[in-house]
Amino acid sequence: NAGVTQTPKFQVLKTGQSMTLQCAQDMNHEYMSWYRQDPGMGLRLIHYSVGAGITDQGEVPNGYNVSRSTTEDFPLRLLSAAPSQTSVYFCASSPLGQTQYFGPGTRLLVL
Amino acid sequence: GEDVEQSLFLSVREGDSSVINCTYTDSSSTYLYWYKQEPGAGLQLLTYIFSNMDMKQDQRLTVLLNKKDKHLSLRIADTQTGDSAIYFCAEIPTGFQKLVFGTGTRLL
């Protein structure tokens, strides 16, 4: 199993550009989530999904969209990037109600 | 509430024991977790404890849970250079699917 994979590893955007952060898992986990990590703030939940076709907002959803058309994939879209979205983004997956497995992260810089 | 709190930094000498503390406000969590994040890497599950336990030992790691005070700690015996990382405690409150993290403690 590859576990949880994320692409790209690094990305630089200009303000106003859009992009999609990819996340995939091959463990048939129902639950998938996106977090952002900022210094001194721990990990904050952006969006999560408890199964294909079901998504919900976390603590900091503004500026981000998600979809879950398959069990395996959970992309995170930034429609119009802002400098405040400069962060490290982690995707995670798990069976429902169990601990989560994390991807390696995507470092995003918005200029 | 779902706030999980940790101190930001802990500095110890090699060979000493490290104790990383965490407090939480939601006592309904079934499991409590410790994650380790090495520089430039994702989070790795270190250990976890079920809420009906008060202690769990796993090699150099000892987890203590005080449900009355809503206090969780992680003790690392014989701390080594390779233990330098950020340590996050986390919980999944009962009835929720989402993992709630503390702010992380950087062990130096």
Coordinates of C-alpha atoms in Angstrom, one line a residue:
Chain A
N1 CA 0.0 0.0 0.0
A2 CA 1.2 3.5 -0.8
G3 CA -0.8 4.9 2.1
V4 CA -1.8 8.5 1.8
T5 CA -0.2 10.4 -1.0
Q6 CA -0.2 14.1 -1.7
T7 CA 0.8 16.2 -4.7
P8 CA 2.5 18.5 -5.3
K9 CA 5.1 18.7 -2.5
F10 CA 5.8 22.3 -3.0
Q11 CA 3.9 25.1 -4.8
V12 CA 4.2 28.8 -5.3
L13 CA 1.2 30.8 -6.4
K14 CA 0.4 34.4 -7.1
T15 CA -2.5 36.1 -5.3
G16 CA -5.7 35.3 -7.2
Q17 CA -4.5 32.1 -8.9
S18 CA -6.3 28.9 -8.4
M19 CA -5.0 25.4 -7.9
T20 CA -5.9 21.9 -6.7
L21 CA -4.0 20.0 -4.0
Q22 CA -4.4 16.3 -4.6
C23 CA -4.8 13.6 -2.0
A24 CA -5.3 9.9 -2.6
Q25 CA -5.4 6.8 -0.3
D26 CA -5.4 3.1 -1.2
M27 CA -6.5 1.8 2.1
N28 CA -10.3 2.0 1.4
H29 CA -10.8 4.4 4.3
E30 CA -14.1 6.1 4.6
Y31 CA -12.9 9.2 6.4
M32 CA -10.6 11.8 4.7
S33 CA -9.7 15.2 5.8
W34 CA -7.6 18.3 5.1
Y35 CA -5.7 20.2 7.7
R36 CA -3.5 23.3 7.5
Q37 CA -0.5 23.7 9.8
D38 CA 0.6 27.2 10.8
P39 CA 3.3 28.0 13.4
G40 CA 2.0 28.0 17.0
M41 CA -1.5 27.0 15.9
G42 CA -1.2 23.3 15.6
L43 CA -3.3 21.6 12.9
R44 CA -6.7 23.1 11.9
L45 CA -9.3 21.2 10.1
I46 CA -10.4 22.7 6.8
H47 CA -12.9 20.1 5.4
Y48 CA -13.6 16.5 5.9
S49 CA -15.5 13.7 4.3
V50 CA -17.1 10.5 5.8
G51 CA -17.6 8.8 2.5
A52 CA -17.9 9.3 -1.3
G53 CA -20.4 12.1 -2.0
I54 CA -20.3 13.4 1.6
T55 CA -18.3 16.4 2.6
D56 CA -18.5 18.9 5.5
Q57 CA -16.7 21.9 6.8
G58 CA -14.1 22.0 9.5
E59 CA -12.8 24.9 11.6
V60 CA -11.4 27.0 8.7
P61 CA -13.2 26.2 5.5
N62 CA -13.3 29.7 3.9
G63 CA -11.4 30.0 0.6
Y64 CA -11.4 26.2 0.1
N65 CA -13.6 23.7 -1.7
V66 CA -13.6 20.0 -1.7
S67 CA -15.3 17.1 -3.4
R68 CA -15.3 13.4 -2.8
S69 CA -16.4 11.6 -6.0
T70 CA -14.5 8.4 -5.1
T71 CA -13.4 6.7 -1.9
E72 CA -9.8 7.1 -2.9
D73 CA -9.5 10.8 -3.8
F74 CA -10.2 14.0 -1.9
P75 CA -8.9 17.0 -3.7
L76 CA -8.7 20.5 -2.1
R77 CA -9.3 23.5 -4.3
L78 CA -8.2 27.0 -3.8
L79 CA -10.3 29.1 -6.1
S80 CA -8.5 32.5 -5.6
A81 CA -5.4 32.1 -3.6
A82 CA -4.5 34.7 -0.9
P83 CA -1.3 35.2 1.1
S84 CA -3.2 34.1 4.2
Q85 CA -3.4 30.6 2.7
T86 CA 0.4 30.3 2.8
S87 CA 0.7 27.2 4.9
V88 CA 1.6 23.5 5.0
Y89 CA -1.4 21.3 4.1
F90 CA -1.9 17.8 5.3
C91 CA -4.4 15.2 4.1
A92 CA -5.3 12.3 6.3
S93 CA -7.5 9.3 6.1
S94 CA -8.9 6.6 8.5
P95 CA -11.6 4.1 9.0
L96 CA -14.6 5.8 10.6
G97 CA -13.9 6.7 14.2
Q98 CA -10.4 5.5 14.3
T99 CA -7.0 7.3 14.2
Q100 CA -5.8 8.9 11.1
Y101 CA -3.0 8.3 8.8
F102 CA -1.3 11.4 7.4
G103 CA 0.2 12.2 4.0
P104 CA 3.6 13.9 3.7
G105 CA 2.2 17.4 3.2
T106 CA 2.1 20.1 0.6
R107 CA 4.0 23.4 1.3
L108 CA 2.2 26.3 -0.3
L109 CA 3.5 29.8 -0.7
V110 CA 1.1 32.5 -2.0
L111 CA 2.8 35.7 -3.0
Chain B
G1 CA -15.7 22.5 24.1
E2 CA -13.0 20.8 22.1
D3 CA -9.9 22.7 23.1
V4 CA -6.7 20.7 23.5
E5 CA -3.8 22.6 25.1
Q6 CA -0.1 22.0 25.2
S7 CA 3.0 24.0 26.0
L8 CA 4.9 25.1 22.9
F9 CA 8.5 24.1 23.9
L10 CA 10.3 21.5 26.0
S11 CA 14.1 21.3 26.3
V12 CA 15.8 18.3 27.9
R13 CA 19.3 16.9 28.0
E14 CA 20.2 13.7 26.1
G15 CA 19.6 10.7 28.3
D16 CA 17.1 12.5 30.6
S17 CA 13.3 11.7 30.5
S18 CA 11.0 14.1 28.7
V19 CA 7.4 14.6 29.9
I20 CA 5.1 16.3 27.5
N21 CA 1.7 17.4 28.9
C22 CA -1.7 18.0 27.4
T23 CA -5.0 19.1 28.7
Y24 CA -8.3 18.7 27.1
T25 CA -11.8 19.9 27.9
D26 CA -14.0 17.3 26.3
S27 CA -14.1 14.3 28.6
S28 CA -16.2 12.1 26.3
S29 CA -13.3 11.1 24.0
T30 CA -12.9 7.4 23.6
Y31 CA -9.3 7.5 22.5
L32 CA -6.5 10.0 23.0
Y33 CA -3.5 10.0 20.7
W34 CA 0.1 11.2 20.5
Y35 CA 1.5 12.0 17.1
K36 CA 5.2 12.9 16.3
Q37 CA 6.2 15.2 13.5
E38 CA 9.8 15.3 12.4
P39 CA 11.1 18.3 10.6
G40 CA 9.7 18.6 7.1
A41 CA 7.6 15.5 7.5
G42 CA 4.0 14.5 8.1
L43 CA 2.5 13.3 11.3
Q44 CA 3.2 9.8 12.5
L45 CA 1.1 8.1 15.1
L46 CA 3.2 7.3 18.1
T47 CA 0.8 5.8 20.5
Y48 CA -2.7 6.0 21.9
I49 CA -4.7 5.2 25.0
F50 CA -8.2 4.1 25.5
S51 CA -10.2 6.3 27.8
N52 CA -10.8 3.5 30.3
M53 CA -7.1 3.1 30.9
D54 CA -4.9 5.3 33.1
M55 CA -1.5 4.1 31.8
K56 CA 0.0 2.5 28.8
Q57 CA 3.6 1.6 28.3
D58 CA 5.3 1.0 24.9
Q59 CA 9.1 0.6 25.1
R60 CA 10.5 4.0 26.0
L61 CA 7.0 5.7 25.9
T62 CA 4.7 5.9 28.8
V63 CA 1.3 7.5 28.4
L64 CA -0.6 8.6 31.5
L65 CA -4.2 9.6 31.5
N66 CA -6.0 11.4 34.4
K67 CA -9.6 11.7 33.3
K68 CA -10.7 13.5 36.5
D69 CA -8.3 16.4 35.6
K70 CA -8.6 15.9 31.8
H71 CA -4.8 15.6 31.7
L72 CA -2.7 13.4 29.3
S73 CA 1.0 13.1 29.4
L74 CA 3.7 11.4 27.3
R75 CA 6.9 10.4 28.9
I76 CA 9.9 9.5 26.8
A77 CA 12.6 7.7 28.7
D78 CA 16.3 8.1 27.8
T79 CA 15.6 10.9 25.4
Q80 CA 17.8 10.8 22.3
T81 CA 18.6 13.3 19.5
G82 CA 16.3 11.4 17.2
D83 CA 13.4 12.3 19.5
S84 CA 13.7 15.9 18.6
A85 CA 10.3 16.7 16.9
I86 CA 7.0 18.3 17.5
Y87 CA 4.6 16.2 19.5
F88 CA 0.8 16.6 19.2
C89 CA -1.8 15.2 21.4
A90 CA -5.2 14.7 19.8
E91 CA -8.7 13.3 20.6
I92 CA -11.7 12.2 18.7
P93 CA -14.6 13.4 20.8
T94 CA -17.5 10.9 21.1
G95 CA -20.0 11.5 18.3
F96 CA -17.5 13.2 16.1
Q97 CA -15.4 11.9 13.3
K98 CA -12.9 14.7 13.3
L99 CA -9.5 14.6 15.1
V100 CA -9.0 17.6 17.4
F101 CA -5.3 18.5 17.9
G102 CA -3.4 20.4 20.5
T103 CA -1.0 23.1 19.3
G104 CA 2.0 20.8 19.5
T105 CA 5.1 20.8 21.8
R106 CA 8.5 21.1 20.2
L107 CA 11.0 18.9 22.0
L108 CA 14.5 20.2 21.8

